[in-house]
XYZ file of C-alpha atoms in Angstrom:
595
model
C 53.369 31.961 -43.930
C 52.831 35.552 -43.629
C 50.529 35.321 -46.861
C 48.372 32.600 -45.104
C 48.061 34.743 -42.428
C 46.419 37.634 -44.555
C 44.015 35.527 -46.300
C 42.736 34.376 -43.081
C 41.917 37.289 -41.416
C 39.415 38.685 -44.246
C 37.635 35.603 -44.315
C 37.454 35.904 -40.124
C 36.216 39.405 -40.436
C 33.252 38.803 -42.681
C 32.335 35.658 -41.085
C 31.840 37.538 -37.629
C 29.676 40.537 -39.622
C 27.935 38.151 -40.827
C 27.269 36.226 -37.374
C 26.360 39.450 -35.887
C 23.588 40.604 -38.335
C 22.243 37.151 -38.026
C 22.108 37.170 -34.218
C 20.818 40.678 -34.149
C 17.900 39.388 -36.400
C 17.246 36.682 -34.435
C 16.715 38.653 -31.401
C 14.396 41.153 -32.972
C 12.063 38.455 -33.842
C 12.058 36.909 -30.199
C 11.172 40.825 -29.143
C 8.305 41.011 -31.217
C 7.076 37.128 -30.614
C 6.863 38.006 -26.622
C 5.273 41.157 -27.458
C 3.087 39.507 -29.747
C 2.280 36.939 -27.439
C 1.775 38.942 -24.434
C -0.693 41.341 -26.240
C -2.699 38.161 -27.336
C -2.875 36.554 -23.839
C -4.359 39.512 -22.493
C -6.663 40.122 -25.180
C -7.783 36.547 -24.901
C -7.816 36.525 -21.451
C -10.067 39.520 -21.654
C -11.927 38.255 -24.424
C -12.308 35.316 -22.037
C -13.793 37.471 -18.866
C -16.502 39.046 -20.771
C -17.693 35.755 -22.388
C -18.048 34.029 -18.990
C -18.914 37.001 -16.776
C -20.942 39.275 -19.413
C -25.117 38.837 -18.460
C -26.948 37.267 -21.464
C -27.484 39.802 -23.980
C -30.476 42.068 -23.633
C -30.381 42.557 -19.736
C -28.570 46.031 -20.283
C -25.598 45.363 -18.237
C -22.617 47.130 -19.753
C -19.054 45.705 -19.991
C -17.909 48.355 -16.738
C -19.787 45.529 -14.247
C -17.376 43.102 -16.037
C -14.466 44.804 -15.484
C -15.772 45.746 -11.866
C -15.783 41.896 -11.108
C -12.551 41.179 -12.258
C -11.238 44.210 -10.148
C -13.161 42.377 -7.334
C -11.461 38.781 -8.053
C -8.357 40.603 -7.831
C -8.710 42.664 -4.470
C -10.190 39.369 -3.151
C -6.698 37.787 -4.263
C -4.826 40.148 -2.639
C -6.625 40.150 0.680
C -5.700 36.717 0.904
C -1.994 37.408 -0.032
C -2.352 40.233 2.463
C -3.606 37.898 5.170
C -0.555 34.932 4.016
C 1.669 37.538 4.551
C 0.155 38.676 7.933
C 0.160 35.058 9.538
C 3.589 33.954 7.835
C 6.044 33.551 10.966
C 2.849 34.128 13.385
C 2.764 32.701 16.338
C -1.051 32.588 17.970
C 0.179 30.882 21.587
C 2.226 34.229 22.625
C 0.427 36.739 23.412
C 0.626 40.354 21.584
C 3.707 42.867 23.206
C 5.505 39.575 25.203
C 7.788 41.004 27.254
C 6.583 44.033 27.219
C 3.299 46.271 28.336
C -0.083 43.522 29.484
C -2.518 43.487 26.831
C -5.155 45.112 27.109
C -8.874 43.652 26.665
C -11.989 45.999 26.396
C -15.202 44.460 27.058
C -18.692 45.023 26.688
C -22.044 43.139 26.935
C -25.290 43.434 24.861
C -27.778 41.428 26.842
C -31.141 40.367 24.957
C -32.551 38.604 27.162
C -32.692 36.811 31.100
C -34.310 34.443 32.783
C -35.238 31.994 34.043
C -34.111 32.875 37.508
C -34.250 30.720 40.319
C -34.275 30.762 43.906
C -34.391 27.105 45.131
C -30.598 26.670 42.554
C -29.957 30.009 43.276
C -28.743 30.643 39.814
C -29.750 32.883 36.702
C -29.331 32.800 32.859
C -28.884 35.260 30.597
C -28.705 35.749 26.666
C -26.258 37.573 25.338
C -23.566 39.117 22.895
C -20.560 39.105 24.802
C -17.607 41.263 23.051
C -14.070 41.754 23.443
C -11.314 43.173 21.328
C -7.486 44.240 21.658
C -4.474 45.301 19.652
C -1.969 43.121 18.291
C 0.731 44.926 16.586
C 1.585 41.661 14.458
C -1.604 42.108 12.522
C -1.249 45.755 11.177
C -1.610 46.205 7.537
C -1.942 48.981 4.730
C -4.889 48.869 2.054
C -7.752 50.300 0.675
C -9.960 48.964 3.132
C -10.286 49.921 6.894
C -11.935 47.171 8.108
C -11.618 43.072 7.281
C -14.212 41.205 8.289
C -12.812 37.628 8.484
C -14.119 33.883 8.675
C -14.205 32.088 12.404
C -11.605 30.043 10.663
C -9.308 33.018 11.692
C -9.562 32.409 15.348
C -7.454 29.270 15.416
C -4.582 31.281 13.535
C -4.615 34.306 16.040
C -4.307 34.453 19.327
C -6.884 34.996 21.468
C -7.534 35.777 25.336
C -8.628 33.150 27.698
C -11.666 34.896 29.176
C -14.105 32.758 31.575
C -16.584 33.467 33.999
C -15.736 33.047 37.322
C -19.694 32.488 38.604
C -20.683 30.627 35.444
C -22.129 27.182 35.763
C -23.682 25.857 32.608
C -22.430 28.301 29.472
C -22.319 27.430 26.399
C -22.002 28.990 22.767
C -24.731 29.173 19.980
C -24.075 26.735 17.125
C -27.290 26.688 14.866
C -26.862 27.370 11.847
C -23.178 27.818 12.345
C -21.097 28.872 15.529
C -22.215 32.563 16.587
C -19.572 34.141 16.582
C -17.532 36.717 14.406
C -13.883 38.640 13.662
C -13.127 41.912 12.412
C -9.476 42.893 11.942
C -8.460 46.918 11.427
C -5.445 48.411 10.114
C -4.324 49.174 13.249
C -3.979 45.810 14.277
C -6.871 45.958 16.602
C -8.871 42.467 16.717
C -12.655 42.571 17.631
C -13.959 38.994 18.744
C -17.734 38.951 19.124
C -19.607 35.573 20.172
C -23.439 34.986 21.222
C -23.841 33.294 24.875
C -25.888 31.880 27.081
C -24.838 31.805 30.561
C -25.750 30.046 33.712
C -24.198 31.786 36.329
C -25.012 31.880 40.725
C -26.539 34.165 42.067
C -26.512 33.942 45.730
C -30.021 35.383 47.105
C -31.086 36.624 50.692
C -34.655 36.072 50.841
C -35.035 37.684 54.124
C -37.270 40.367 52.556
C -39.115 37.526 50.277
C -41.487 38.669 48.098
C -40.795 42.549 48.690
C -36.549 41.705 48.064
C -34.280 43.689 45.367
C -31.496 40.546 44.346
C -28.117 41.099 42.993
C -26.719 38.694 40.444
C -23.151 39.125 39.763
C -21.960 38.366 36.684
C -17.328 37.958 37.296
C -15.420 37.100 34.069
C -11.272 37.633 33.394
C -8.713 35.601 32.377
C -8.342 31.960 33.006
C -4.159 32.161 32.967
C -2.977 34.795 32.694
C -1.780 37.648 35.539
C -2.094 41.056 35.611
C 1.382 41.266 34.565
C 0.360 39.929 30.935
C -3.042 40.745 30.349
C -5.619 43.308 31.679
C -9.217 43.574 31.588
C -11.073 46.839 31.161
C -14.885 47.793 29.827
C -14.751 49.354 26.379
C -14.898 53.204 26.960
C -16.242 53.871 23.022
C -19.395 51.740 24.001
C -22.110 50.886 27.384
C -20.809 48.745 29.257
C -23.610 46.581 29.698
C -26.168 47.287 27.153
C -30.081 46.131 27.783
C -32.345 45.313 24.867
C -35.579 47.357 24.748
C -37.730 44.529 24.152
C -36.470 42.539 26.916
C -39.206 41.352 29.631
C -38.644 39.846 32.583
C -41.992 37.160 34.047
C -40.875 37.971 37.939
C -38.704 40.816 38.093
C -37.487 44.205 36.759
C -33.923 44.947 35.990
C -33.608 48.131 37.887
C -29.912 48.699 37.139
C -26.188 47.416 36.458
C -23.477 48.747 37.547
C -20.085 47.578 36.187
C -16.696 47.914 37.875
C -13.349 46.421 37.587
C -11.788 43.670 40.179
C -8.969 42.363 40.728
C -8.620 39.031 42.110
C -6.031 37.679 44.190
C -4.350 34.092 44.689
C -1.919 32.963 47.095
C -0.247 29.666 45.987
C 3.337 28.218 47.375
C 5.108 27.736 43.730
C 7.121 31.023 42.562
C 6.105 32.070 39.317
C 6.637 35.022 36.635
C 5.119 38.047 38.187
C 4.550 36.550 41.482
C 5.045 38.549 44.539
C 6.600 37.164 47.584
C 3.751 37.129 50.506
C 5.516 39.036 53.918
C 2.999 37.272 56.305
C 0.186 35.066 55.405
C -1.422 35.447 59.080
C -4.722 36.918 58.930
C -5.021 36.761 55.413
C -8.167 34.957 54.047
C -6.638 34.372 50.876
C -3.950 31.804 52.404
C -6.395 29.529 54.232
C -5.000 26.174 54.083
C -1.810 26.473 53.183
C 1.580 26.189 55.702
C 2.015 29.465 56.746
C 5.909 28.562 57.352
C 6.333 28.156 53.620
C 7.387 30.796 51.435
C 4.280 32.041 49.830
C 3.561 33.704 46.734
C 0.598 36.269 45.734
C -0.633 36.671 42.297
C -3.629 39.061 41.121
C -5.732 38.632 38.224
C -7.578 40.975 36.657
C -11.221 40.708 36.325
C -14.248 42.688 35.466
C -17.853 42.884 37.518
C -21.305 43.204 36.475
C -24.351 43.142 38.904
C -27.688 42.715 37.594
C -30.486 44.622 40.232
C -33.395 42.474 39.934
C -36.479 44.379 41.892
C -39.171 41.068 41.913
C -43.434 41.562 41.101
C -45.574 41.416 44.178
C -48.816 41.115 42.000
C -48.689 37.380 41.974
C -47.720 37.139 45.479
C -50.803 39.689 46.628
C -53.000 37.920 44.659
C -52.246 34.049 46.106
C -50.813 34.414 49.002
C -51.615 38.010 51.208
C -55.505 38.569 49.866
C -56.613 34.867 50.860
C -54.900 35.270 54.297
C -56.314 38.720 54.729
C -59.856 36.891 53.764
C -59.480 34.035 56.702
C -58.471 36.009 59.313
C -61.970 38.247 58.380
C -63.694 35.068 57.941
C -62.594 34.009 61.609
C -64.035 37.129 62.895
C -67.606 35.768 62.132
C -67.717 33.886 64.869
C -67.805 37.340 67.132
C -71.543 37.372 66.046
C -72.467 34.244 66.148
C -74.140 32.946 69.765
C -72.047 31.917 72.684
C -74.037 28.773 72.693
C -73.707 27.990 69.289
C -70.372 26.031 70.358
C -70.419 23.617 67.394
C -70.698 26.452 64.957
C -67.632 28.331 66.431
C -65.214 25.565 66.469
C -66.040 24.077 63.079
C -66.023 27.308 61.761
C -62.337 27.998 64.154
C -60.962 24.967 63.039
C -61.360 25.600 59.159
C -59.922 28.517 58.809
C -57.155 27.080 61.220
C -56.234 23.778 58.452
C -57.153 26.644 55.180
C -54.383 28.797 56.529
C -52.044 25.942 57.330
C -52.245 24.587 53.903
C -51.712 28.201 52.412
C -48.870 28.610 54.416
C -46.883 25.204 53.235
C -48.047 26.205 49.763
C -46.232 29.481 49.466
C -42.983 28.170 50.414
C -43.166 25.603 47.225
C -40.867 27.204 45.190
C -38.307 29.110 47.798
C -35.560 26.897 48.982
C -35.531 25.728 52.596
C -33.628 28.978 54.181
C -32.716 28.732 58.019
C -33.994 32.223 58.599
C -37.722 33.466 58.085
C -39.001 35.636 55.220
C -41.298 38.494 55.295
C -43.836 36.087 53.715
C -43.332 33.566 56.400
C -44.095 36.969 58.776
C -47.440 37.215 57.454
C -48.756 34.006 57.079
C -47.718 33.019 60.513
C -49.178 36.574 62.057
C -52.502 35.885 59.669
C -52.494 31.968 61.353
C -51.774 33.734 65.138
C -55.186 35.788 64.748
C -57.010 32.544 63.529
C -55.819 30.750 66.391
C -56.602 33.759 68.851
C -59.929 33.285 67.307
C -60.369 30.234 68.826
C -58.634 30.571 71.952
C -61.458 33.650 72.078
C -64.220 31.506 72.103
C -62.946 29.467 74.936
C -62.764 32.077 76.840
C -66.138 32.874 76.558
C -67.881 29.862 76.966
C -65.876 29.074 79.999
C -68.066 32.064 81.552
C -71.161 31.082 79.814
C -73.803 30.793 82.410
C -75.279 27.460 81.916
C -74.218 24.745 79.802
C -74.375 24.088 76.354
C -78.378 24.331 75.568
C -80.004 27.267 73.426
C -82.972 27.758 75.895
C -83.500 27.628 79.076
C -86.180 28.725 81.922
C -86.684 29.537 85.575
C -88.881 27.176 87.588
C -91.496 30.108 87.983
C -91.240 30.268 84.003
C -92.305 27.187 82.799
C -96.463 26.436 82.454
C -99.746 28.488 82.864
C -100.861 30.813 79.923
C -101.836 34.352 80.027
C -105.598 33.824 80.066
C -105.969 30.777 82.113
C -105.235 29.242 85.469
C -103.263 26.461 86.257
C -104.465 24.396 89.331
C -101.699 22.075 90.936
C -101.951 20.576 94.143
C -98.584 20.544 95.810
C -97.642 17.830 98.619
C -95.690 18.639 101.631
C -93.494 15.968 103.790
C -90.440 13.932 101.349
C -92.628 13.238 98.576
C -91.192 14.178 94.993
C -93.419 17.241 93.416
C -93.767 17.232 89.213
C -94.553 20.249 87.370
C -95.909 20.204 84.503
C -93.522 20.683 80.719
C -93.128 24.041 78.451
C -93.298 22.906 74.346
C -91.866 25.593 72.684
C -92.567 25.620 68.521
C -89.655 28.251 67.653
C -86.753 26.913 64.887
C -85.008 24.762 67.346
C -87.668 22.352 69.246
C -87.005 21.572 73.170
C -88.788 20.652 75.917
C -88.018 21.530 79.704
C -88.246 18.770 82.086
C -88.458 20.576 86.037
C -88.436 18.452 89.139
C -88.964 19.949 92.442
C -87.464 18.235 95.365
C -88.697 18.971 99.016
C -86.437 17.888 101.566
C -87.140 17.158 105.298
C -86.418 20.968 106.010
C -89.128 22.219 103.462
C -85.806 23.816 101.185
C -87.061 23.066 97.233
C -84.081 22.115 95.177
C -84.488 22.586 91.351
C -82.848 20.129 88.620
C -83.161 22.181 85.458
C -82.995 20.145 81.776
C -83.271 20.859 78.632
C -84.442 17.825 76.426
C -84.308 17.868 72.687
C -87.729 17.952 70.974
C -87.325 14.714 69.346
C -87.015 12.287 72.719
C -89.598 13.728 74.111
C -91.993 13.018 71.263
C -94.880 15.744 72.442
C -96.434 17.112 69.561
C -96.457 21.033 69.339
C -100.039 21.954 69.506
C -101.330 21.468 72.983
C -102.842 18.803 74.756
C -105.722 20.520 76.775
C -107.554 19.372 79.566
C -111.405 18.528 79.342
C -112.637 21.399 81.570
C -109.880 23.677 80.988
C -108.283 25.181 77.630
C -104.312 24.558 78.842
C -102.052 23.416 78.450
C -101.403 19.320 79.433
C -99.219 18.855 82.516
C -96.847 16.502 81.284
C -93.689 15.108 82.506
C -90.557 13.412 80.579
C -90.341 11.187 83.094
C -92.531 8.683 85.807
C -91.337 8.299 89.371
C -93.207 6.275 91.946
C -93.496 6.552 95.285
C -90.539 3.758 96.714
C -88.482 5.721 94.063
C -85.438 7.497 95.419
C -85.700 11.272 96.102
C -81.867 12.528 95.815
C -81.347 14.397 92.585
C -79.124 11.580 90.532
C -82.006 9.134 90.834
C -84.244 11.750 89.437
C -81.851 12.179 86.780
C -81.059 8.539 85.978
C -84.958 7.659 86.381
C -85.423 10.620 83.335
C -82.131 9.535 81.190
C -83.820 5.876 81.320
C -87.555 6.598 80.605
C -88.791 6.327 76.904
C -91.083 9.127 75.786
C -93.629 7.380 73.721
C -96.595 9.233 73.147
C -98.295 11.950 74.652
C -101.251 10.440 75.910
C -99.244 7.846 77.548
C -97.100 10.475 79.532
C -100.476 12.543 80.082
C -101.809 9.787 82.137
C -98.632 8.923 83.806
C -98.346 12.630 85.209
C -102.409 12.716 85.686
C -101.937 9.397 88.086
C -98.923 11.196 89.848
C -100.548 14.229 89.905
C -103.805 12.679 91.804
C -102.066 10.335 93.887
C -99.710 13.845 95.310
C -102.890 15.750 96.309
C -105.117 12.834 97.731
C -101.905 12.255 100.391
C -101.434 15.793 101.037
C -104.566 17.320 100.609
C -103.446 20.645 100.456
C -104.624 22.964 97.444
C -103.279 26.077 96.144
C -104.169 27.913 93.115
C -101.447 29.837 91.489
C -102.492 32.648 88.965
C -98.731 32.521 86.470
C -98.720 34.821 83.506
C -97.409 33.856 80.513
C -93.177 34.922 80.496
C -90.929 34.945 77.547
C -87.974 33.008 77.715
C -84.704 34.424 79.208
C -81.191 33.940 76.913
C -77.842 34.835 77.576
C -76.632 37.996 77.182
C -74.436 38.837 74.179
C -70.837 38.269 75.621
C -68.791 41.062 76.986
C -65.259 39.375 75.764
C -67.573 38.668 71.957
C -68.251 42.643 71.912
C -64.554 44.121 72.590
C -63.350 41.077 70.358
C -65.476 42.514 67.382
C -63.117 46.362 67.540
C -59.969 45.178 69.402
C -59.091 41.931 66.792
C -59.465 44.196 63.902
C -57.913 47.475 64.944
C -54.673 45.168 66.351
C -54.749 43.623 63.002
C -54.772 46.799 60.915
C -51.965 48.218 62.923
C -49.613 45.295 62.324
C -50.666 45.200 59.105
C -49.278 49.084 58.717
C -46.288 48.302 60.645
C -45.828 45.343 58.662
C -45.594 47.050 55.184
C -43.857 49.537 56.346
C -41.045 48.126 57.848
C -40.504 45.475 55.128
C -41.011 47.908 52.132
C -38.269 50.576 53.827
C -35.985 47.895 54.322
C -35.584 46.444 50.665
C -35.509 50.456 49.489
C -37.350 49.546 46.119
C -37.199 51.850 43.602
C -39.426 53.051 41.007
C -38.334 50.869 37.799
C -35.925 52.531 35.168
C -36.400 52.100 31.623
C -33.306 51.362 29.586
């Protein structure tokens, strides 16, 4: 038993040497085949780089760009294991610090261009980069690089702040080629969200000092949701608040300035909410219009952020349409100062066209302005320009209602009419009720007439006088004179035949002369010739009256016609000054600024 035992233990000696040496071998080769192996996967892996990334051969590229590229592969691999880590356990709908401090959102504009701007809507549009960034401590990180510049597919993984404009109407983002818009992520965890915008926002307008106004457009942006309490607007202190392009060109105005401030905005609502303060008294308070002022009411303020755009507007186009033609009719209207007080047709036509010019200029210029209940300084001078036009007129009324006679161009004295300078007229004059012709007056000047005088005796010897003035063309007398046989005068003519039974008063004279036809002058020679002869056989009293030749006697220039031609003017000049003036202190417009 005991010798078993001995043999046994030998043998189990040697066996586990021999075990040992083979497992130590063993394990020495599987060192060197993962050394082995390792060393040849890099190699080949190397190997493998520099055939696919090495230029063709000749281009004089060396084998550092290679090994610069596959540096580059692997920074871009870790960025994006550095931006996994970042966003694993992120949460994008709370906002940064919850619970804590409000975030804090710097803003700032780059505007590259406005317009149009209109006043009938009221409204204005502008392009621009609109900017915002904040810090949120979840996105800090540690690298080689300061700065990440990251794809807009970041946006929906991050959270972001709920900015709108409180005055925008129509706003919308730029999409061609792609969506406008960019992120940049520090190490500090500060996000920078930049986007391209147009926007349509109001612009409310007082036009009282139309075209010579300065308008202010405000532009009002914050957050949509959240309070003060959470988040907090303010313009970025590194950069301009509102920066201007210097290319940018306005049609109708220059932006004089625009000044930026911060707001806050307050809301008064009935539900009790996080940050809300309870309202003491809602009495008086503009804010709480509508609702029960019995209910417990809560306030809550919103921060917000204000930008108002001066826009000064261009008079050229406005001076050159609408003041110089008005300033031209009301001089135009003045004409009719020089013209004759008896040129009445002239006056009017000439009163009344300027009076339908200046009305249509006056609906023209308000085209494009929206239908205001108030006046505008244009409105001021059209209507002052249309007063003087219509004064114009109301002038001439005036003066012809003191015009002498009527509405004829010539006109004579019964002593004026016949006889020449070097020869005698013989007329043999009638007494008792018979009806005495004298003889007619051809003038040859521009504007033809002939005189037609009657003189009337009455029972009492008194001569009454009907004075006419007949257009050249009824009475059909030709201009050079018809003389006598033994005398070189002129023919003693009359417009119009009257017999004895006729009647004497003064309207049968003038009906017998409104219904005689003048038909030739020979005819109405021997008509007057037989009237003439059967006058002085009845009365047989003869006279011989020596007459010298008299020029004609006009009106007189008017008195009202020569204090219209300083006073209209002088009154119109002073208004004018007054006019500019007043409207030009009132808007304050400054000189423009350049940005």
């Amino acid at each position: 038993m005991a010798g078993s035992t001995n043999r046994w233990r030998p043998r189990t000696a040697a066996t586990t040497a021999l075990t040992t040496g083979i497992m130590k071998a063993n394990l020495f080769i599987a060192i060197n085949r993962i050394i082995f192996s390792s060393f040849s996967s890099a190699v080949f892996g190397i190997g493998t780089s520099f055939f696919f990334w090495a230029p063709p051969t000749g281009s004089g590229s060396s084998g550092v760009e290679a090994v610069i590229r596959l540096t580059q592969r692997n920074n871009h691999g870790n960025i994006s294991e550095l931006l996994d880590n970042l966003l694993r356990g992120y949460d994008n709908s709370i906002r940064p610090d919850f619970g804590g401090p409000p975030a804090v959102i710097e803003v700032d504009i780059m505007v590259r261009s406005m317009g149009p701007i209109s006043e009938v809507d009221m409204t204005y549009s502008m392009d621009c980069y609109f900017r915002q960034s904040w810090v949120d401590r979840r996105l800090e990180f540690k690298g080689a690089h300061d700065t990440l510049a990251l794809s807009i597919s970041m946006l929906g993984r991050i959270w972001k702040p709920d900015t709108y404009f409180y005055n925008g109407k129509q706003s919308y983002l730029h999409t061609i080629t792609t969506p406008n818009k960019f992120v940049r992520l520090y190490q500090d965890g500060r996000v920078l969200y930049s986007s391209r915008l147009t926007i349509k926002a109001g612009c409310p307008m007082n036009l009282a000092d139309f075209p010579m106004d300065i308008q202010r457009c405000p532009l009002k942006f914050g957050s949509f949701g959240y309070t003060s309490n959470d988040v907090l607007y303010r313009w970025n202190s590194g950069r301009s608040a509102v920066a201007i392009a210097e290319d940018m060109k306005l049609s109708q105005f220059d932006l004089v300035d625009c000044p930026a401030g911060n707001v806050t905005d307050r809301v008064v609502h009935s539900t009790a909410s996080m940050g809300a303060a309870v309202l003491n008294s809602a009495e008086g308070d503009p804010d709480a219009v509508g609702l029960d002022p019995n209910a417990k009411l809560y306030v809550s303020e919103f921060s917000m952020l204000l930008v108002s755009f001066h826009l000064q507007r261009h008079m050229g186009n406005f001076l050159i349409q609408v003041y110089g033609p008005c300033v031209l009719l009301v001089v135009l209207s003045w004409v009719s100062f020089w013209l004759n007080r008896e040129a009445t047709a002239d006056r009017v036509s000439l009163g009344i066209t300027t009076v339908l010019t200046m009305t249509f200029l006056g609906l023209e210029a308000r085209t494009d302005l929206p239908k205001v209940p108030y006046p505008t300084a244009l409105d001021f001078f059209v209507f002052l320009s249309f007063g003087f036009i219509f004064a114009t007129i109301i002038q001439f009324a005036v003066v012809h209602y003191f015009t002498k006679y009527g509405s004829g161009e010539c006109y004579f004295n019964a002593d004026e009419l016949t006889s020449s300078s070097d020869e005698d007229s013989d007329l043999d004059c009638a007494n008792g009720d018979n009806v005495h012709l004298h003889s007619i007056k051809i003038s040859s000047g521009s504007s033809k007439r002939c005189s037609a005088v009657t003189a009337i005796s009455g029972p009492g010897g008194v001569d009454s006088r009907v004075i006419e003035v007949i257009p050249l063309s009824v009475c059909s007398i030709p201009v050079t004179p018809v003389r006598k046989a033994s005398k070189s005068s002129w023919a003693d003519l009359s417009c119009f035949g009257l017999s004895k039974e006729d009647d004497d008063s003064p309207a049968a004279i003038v009906g017998n002369y409104a219904s005689s036809s003048f038909s030739t002058p020979v005819a109405a020679a021997k008509r007057s010739s037989v009237q003439i002869g059967g006058t002085t056989s009845q009365s047989q009293v003869h006279r011989r009256r020596r007459r010298k030749k008299r020029t004609p006697r006009f009106n007189s220039v008017s008195k009202i016609d020569r204090v219209s031609r300083i006073f209209f003017p002088l009154l119109f000049l002073a208004i004018n000054v007054f006019y500019w003036c007043l409207y030009l202190s009132r808007s304050g417009r400054p000189l423009p600024q350049s940005h």
